[in-house]
Tab-separated table of N, CA and C in Angstrom:
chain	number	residue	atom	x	y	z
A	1	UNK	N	13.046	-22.493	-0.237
A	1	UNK	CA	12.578	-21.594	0.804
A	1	UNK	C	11.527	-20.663	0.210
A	2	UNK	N	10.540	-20.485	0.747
A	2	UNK	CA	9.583	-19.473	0.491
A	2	UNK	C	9.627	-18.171	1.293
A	3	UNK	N	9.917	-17.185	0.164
A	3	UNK	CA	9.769	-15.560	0.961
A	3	UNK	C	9.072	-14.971	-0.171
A	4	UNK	N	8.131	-13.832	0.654
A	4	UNK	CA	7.377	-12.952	-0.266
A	4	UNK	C	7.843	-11.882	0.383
A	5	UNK	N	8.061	-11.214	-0.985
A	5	UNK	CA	8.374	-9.642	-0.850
A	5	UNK	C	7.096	-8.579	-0.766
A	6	UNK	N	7.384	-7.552	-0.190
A	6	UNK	CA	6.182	-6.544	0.571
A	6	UNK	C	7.004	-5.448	-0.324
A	7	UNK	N	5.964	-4.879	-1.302
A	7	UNK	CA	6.157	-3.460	-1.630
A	7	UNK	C	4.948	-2.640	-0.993
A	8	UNK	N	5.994	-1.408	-0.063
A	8	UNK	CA	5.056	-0.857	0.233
A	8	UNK	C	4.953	0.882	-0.881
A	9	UNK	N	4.022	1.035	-1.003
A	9	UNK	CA	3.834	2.409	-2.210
A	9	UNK	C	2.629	3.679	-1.913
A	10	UNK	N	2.673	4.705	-2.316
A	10	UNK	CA	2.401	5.668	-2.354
A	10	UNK	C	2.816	6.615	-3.357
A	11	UNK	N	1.777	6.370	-4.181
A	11	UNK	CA	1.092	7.268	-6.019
A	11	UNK	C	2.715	7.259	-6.547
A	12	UNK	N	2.608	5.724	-7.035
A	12	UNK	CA	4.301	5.630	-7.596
A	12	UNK	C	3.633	4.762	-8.248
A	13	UNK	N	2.980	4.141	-9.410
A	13	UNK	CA	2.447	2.864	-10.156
A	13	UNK	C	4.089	2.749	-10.979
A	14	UNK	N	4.379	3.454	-11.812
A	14	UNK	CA	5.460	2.942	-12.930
A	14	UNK	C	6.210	2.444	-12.434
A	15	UNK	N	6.708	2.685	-10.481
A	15	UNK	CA	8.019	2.381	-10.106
A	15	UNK	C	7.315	0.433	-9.493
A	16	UNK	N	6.017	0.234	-9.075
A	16	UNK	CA	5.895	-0.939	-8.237
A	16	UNK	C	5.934	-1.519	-9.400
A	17	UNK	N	5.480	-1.172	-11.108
A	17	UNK	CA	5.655	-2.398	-12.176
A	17	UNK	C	6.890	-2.582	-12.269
A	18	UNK	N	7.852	-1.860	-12.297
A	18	UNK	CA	9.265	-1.910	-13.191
A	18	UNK	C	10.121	-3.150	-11.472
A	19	UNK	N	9.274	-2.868	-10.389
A	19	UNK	CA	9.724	-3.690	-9.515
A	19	UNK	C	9.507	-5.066	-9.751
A	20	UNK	N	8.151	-5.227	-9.467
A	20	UNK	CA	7.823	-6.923	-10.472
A	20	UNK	C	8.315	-7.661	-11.677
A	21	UNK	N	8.457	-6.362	-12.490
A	21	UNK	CA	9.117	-6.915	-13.486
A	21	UNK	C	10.208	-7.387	-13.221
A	22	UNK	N	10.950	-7.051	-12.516
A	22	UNK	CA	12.345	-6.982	-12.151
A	22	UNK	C	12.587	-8.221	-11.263
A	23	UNK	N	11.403	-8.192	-10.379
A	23	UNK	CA	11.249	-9.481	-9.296
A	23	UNK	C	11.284	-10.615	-10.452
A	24	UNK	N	10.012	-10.411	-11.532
A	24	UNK	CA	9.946	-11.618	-12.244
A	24	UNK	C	11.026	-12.202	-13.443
A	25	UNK	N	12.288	-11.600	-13.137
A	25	UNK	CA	13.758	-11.772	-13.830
A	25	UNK	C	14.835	-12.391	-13.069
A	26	UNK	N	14.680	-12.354	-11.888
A	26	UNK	CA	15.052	-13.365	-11.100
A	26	UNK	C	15.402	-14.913	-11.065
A	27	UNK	N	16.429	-15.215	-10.894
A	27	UNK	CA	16.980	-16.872	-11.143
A	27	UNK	C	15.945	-17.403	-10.265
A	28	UNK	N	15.823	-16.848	-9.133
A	28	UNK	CA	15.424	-17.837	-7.569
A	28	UNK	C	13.914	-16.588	-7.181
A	29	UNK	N	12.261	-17.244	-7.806
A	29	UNK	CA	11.450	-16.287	-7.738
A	29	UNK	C	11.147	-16.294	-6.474
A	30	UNK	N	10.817	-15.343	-5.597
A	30	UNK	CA	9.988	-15.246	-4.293
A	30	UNK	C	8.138	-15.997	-4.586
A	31	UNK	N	8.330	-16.528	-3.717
A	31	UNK	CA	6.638	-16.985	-3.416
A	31	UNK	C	5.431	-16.221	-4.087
A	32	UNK	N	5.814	-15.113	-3.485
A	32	UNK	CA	4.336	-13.866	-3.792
A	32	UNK	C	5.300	-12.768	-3.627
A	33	UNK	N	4.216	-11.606	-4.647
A	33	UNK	CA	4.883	-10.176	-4.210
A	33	UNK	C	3.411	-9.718	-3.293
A	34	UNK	N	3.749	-8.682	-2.464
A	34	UNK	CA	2.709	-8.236	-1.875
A	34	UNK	C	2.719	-6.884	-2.042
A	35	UNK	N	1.862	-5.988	-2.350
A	35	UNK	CA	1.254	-4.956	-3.100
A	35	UNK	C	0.436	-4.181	-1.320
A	36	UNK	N	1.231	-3.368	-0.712
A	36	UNK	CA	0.456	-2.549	0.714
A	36	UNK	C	0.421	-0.621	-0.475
A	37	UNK	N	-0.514	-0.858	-0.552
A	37	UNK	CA	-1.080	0.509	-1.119
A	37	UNK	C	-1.744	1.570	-0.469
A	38	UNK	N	-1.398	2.648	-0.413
A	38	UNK	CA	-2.111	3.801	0.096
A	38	UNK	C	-2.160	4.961	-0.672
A	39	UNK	N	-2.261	4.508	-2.417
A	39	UNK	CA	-2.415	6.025	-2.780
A	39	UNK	C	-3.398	6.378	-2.924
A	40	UNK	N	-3.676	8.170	-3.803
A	40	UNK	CA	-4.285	8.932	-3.562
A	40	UNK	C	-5.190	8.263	-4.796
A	41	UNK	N	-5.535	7.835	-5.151
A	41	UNK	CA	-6.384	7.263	-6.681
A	41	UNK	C	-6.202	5.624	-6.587
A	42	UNK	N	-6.824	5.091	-7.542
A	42	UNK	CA	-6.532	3.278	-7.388
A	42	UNK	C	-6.052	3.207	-8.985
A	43	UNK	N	-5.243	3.506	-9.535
A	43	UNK	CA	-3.770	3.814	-10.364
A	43	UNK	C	-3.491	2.438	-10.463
A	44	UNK	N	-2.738	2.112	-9.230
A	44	UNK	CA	-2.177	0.694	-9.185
A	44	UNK	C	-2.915	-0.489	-9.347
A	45	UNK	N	-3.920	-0.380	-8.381
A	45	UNK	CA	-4.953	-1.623	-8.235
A	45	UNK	C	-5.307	-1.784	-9.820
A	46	UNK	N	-5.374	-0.900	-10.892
A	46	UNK	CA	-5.633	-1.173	-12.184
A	46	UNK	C	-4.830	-1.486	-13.090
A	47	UNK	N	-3.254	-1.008	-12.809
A	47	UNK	CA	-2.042	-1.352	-13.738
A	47	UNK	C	-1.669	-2.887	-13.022
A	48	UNK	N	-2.180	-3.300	-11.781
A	48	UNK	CA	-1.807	-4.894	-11.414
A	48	UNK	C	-2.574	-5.934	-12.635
A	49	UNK	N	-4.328	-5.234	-12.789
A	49	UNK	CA	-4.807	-6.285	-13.703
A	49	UNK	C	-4.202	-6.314	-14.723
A	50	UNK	N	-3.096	-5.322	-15.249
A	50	UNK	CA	-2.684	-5.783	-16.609
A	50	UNK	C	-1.534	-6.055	-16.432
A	51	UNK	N	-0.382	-6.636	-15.704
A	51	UNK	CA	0.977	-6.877	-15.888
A	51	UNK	C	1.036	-8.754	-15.946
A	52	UNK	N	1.643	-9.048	-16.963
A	52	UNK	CA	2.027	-10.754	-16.239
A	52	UNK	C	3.111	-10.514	-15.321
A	53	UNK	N	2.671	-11.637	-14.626
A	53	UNK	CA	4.188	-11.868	-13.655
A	53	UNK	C	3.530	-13.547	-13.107
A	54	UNK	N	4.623	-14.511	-13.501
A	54	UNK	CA	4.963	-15.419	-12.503
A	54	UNK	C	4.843	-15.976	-11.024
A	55	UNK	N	4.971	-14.249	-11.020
A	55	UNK	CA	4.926	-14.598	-9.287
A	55	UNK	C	3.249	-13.927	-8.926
A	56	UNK	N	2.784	-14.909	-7.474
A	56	UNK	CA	1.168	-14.434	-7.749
A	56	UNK	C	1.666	-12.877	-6.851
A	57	UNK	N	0.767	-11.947	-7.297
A	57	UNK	CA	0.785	-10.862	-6.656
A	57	UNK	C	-0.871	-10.328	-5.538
A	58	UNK	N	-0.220	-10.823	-4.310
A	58	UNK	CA	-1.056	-10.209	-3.158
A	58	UNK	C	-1.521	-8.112	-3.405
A	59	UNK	N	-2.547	-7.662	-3.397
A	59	UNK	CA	-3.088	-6.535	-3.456
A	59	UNK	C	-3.581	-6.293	-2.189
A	60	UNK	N	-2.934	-5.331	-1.435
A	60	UNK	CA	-3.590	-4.855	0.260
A	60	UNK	C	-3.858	-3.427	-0.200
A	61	UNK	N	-4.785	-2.717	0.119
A	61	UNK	CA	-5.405	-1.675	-0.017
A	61	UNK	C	-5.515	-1.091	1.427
A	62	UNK	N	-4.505	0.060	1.709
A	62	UNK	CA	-4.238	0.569	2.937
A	62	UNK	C	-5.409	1.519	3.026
A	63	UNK	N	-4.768	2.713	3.889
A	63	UNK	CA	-5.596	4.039	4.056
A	63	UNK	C	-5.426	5.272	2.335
A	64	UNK	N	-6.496	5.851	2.024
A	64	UNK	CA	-6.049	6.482	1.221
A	64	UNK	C	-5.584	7.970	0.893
A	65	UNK	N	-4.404	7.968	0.472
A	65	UNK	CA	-4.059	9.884	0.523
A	65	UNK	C	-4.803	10.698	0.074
A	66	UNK	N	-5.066	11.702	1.107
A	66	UNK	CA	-5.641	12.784	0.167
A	66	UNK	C	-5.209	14.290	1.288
A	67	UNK	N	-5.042	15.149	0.275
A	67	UNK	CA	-5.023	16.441	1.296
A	67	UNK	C	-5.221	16.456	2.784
A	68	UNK	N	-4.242	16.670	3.958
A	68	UNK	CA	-4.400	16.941	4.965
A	68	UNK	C	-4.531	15.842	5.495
A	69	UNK	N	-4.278	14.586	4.973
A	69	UNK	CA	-4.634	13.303	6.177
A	69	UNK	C	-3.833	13.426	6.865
A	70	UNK	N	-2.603	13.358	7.117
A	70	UNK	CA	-1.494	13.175	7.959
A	70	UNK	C	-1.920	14.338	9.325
A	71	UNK	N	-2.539	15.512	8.848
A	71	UNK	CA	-2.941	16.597	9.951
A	71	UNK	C	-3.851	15.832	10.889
A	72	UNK	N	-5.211	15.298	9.890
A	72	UNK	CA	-6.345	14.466	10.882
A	72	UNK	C	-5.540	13.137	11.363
A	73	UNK	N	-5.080	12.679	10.913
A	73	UNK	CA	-4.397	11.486	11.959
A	73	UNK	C	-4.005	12.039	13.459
A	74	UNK	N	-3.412	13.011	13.550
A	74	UNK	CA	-2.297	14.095	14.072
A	74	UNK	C	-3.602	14.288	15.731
A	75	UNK	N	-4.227	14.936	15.283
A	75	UNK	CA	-6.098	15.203	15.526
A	75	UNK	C	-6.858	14.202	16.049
A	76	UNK	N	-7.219	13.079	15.656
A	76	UNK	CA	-8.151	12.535	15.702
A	76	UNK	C	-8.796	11.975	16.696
A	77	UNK	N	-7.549	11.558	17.786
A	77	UNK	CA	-8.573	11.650	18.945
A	77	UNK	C	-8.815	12.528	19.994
A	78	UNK	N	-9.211	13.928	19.598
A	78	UNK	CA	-9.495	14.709	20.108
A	78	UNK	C	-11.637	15.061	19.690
A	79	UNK	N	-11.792	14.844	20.880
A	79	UNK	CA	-13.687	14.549	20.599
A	79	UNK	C	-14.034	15.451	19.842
A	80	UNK	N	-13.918	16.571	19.922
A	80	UNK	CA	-14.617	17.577	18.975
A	80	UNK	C	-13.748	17.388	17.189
A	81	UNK	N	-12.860	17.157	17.148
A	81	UNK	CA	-12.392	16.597	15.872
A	81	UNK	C	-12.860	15.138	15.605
A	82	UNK	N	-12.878	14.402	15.978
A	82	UNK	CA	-13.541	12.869	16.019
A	82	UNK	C	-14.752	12.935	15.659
A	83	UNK	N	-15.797	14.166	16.390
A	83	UNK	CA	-16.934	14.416	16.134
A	83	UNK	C	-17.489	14.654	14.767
A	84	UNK	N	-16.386	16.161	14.894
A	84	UNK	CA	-16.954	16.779	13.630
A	84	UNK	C	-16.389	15.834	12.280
A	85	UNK	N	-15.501	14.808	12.002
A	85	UNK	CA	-14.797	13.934	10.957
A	85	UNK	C	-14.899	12.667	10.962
A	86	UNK	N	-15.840	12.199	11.897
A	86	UNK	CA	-15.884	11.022	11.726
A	86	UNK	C	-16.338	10.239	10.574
A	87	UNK	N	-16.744	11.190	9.856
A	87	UNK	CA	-16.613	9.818	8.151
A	87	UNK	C	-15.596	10.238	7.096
A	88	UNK	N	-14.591	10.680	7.477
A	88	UNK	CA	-13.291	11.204	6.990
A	88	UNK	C	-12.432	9.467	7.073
A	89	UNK	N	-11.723	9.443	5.516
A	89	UNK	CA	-11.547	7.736	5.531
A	89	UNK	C	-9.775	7.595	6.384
A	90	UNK	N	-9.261	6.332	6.943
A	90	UNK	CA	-8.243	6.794	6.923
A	90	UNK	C	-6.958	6.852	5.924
A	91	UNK	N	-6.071	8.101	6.459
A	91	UNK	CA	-5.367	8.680	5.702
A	91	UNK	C	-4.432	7.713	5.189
A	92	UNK	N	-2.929	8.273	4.128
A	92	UNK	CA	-2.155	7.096	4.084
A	92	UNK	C	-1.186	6.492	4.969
A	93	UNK	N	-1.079	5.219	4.699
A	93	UNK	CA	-0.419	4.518	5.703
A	93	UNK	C	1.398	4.979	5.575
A	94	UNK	N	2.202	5.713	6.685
A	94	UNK	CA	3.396	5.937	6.545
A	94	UNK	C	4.137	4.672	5.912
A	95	UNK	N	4.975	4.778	6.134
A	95	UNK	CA	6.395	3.678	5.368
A	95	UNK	C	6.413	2.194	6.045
A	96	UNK	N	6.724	2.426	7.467
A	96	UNK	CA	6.634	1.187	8.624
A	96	UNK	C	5.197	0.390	8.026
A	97	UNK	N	4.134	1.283	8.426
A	97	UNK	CA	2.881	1.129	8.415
A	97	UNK	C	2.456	0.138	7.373
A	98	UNK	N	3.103	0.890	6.060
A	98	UNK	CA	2.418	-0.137	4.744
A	98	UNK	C	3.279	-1.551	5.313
A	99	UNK	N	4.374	-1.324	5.001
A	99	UNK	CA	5.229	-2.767	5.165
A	99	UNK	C	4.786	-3.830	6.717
A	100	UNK	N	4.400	-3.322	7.681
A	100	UNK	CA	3.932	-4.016	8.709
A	100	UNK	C	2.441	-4.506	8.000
A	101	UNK	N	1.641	-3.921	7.702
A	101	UNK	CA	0.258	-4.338	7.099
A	101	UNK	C	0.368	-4.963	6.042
A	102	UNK	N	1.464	-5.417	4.903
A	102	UNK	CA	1.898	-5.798	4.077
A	102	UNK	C	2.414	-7.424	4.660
A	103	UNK	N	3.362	-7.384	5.313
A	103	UNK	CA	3.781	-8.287	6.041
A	103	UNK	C	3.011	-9.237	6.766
A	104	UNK	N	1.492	-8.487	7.683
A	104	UNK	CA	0.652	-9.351	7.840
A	104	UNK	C	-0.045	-10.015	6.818
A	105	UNK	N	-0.348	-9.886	5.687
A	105	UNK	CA	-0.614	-10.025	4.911
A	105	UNK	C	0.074	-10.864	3.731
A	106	UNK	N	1.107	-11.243	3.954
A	106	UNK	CA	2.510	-12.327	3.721
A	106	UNK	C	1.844	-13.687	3.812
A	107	UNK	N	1.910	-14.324	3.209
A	107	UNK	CA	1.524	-15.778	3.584
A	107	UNK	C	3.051	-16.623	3.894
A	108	UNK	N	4.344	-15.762	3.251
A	108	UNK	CA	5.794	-16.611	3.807
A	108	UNK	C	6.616	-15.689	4.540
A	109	UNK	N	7.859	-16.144	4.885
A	109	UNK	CA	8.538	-15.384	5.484
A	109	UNK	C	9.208	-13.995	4.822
């Protein structure tokens, strides 16, 4: 059976390696790990190029954190905020969020 696992994360790198690692100790490996990221720096996207693992690891690059996103989300479609922020990137993706965008991003069950 093929299943890929969805980690979803936010500015946690030591905890998504020690997960893979952990995935890649496994009797019975999952397909793919999938990597839904939204932190505040690209931390992770750089500790992925250096880990082995067995299993191939999918990289999704969500919205990214930074001060006050969660407020402009909150905001945003209100025209005069839309206006004045419209090249404001979006913020990070909540919990559901990563793992649903993660999940699309699944090639198994």
């Amino acid at each position: 059976m093929n299943v890929s696992v969805i980690i979803p994360t936010l500015d946690n790198p030591m905890d998504v390696i020690d997960v893979i690692r952990a995935l890649n100790k496994q009797l019975l490996l999952p397909s793919e790990i999938v990597i839904a990221d939204s932190s505040s720096n690209d931390e992770i996207s750089k500790l992925l190029k250096t880990i082995d693992s067995d299993i191939p690891i999918t990289y999704k690059r969500l919205g990214r954190a930074y001060k006050n996103d969660r407020l402009f989300q909150l905001f945003k479609n209100i025209p005069l905020v839309k206006k004045l922020f419209s090249n404001i990137p979006p913020g990070r993706a909540y919990p559901y969020e990563a793992t649903n965008q993660g999940s699309r991003a699944a090639k198994h069950e």
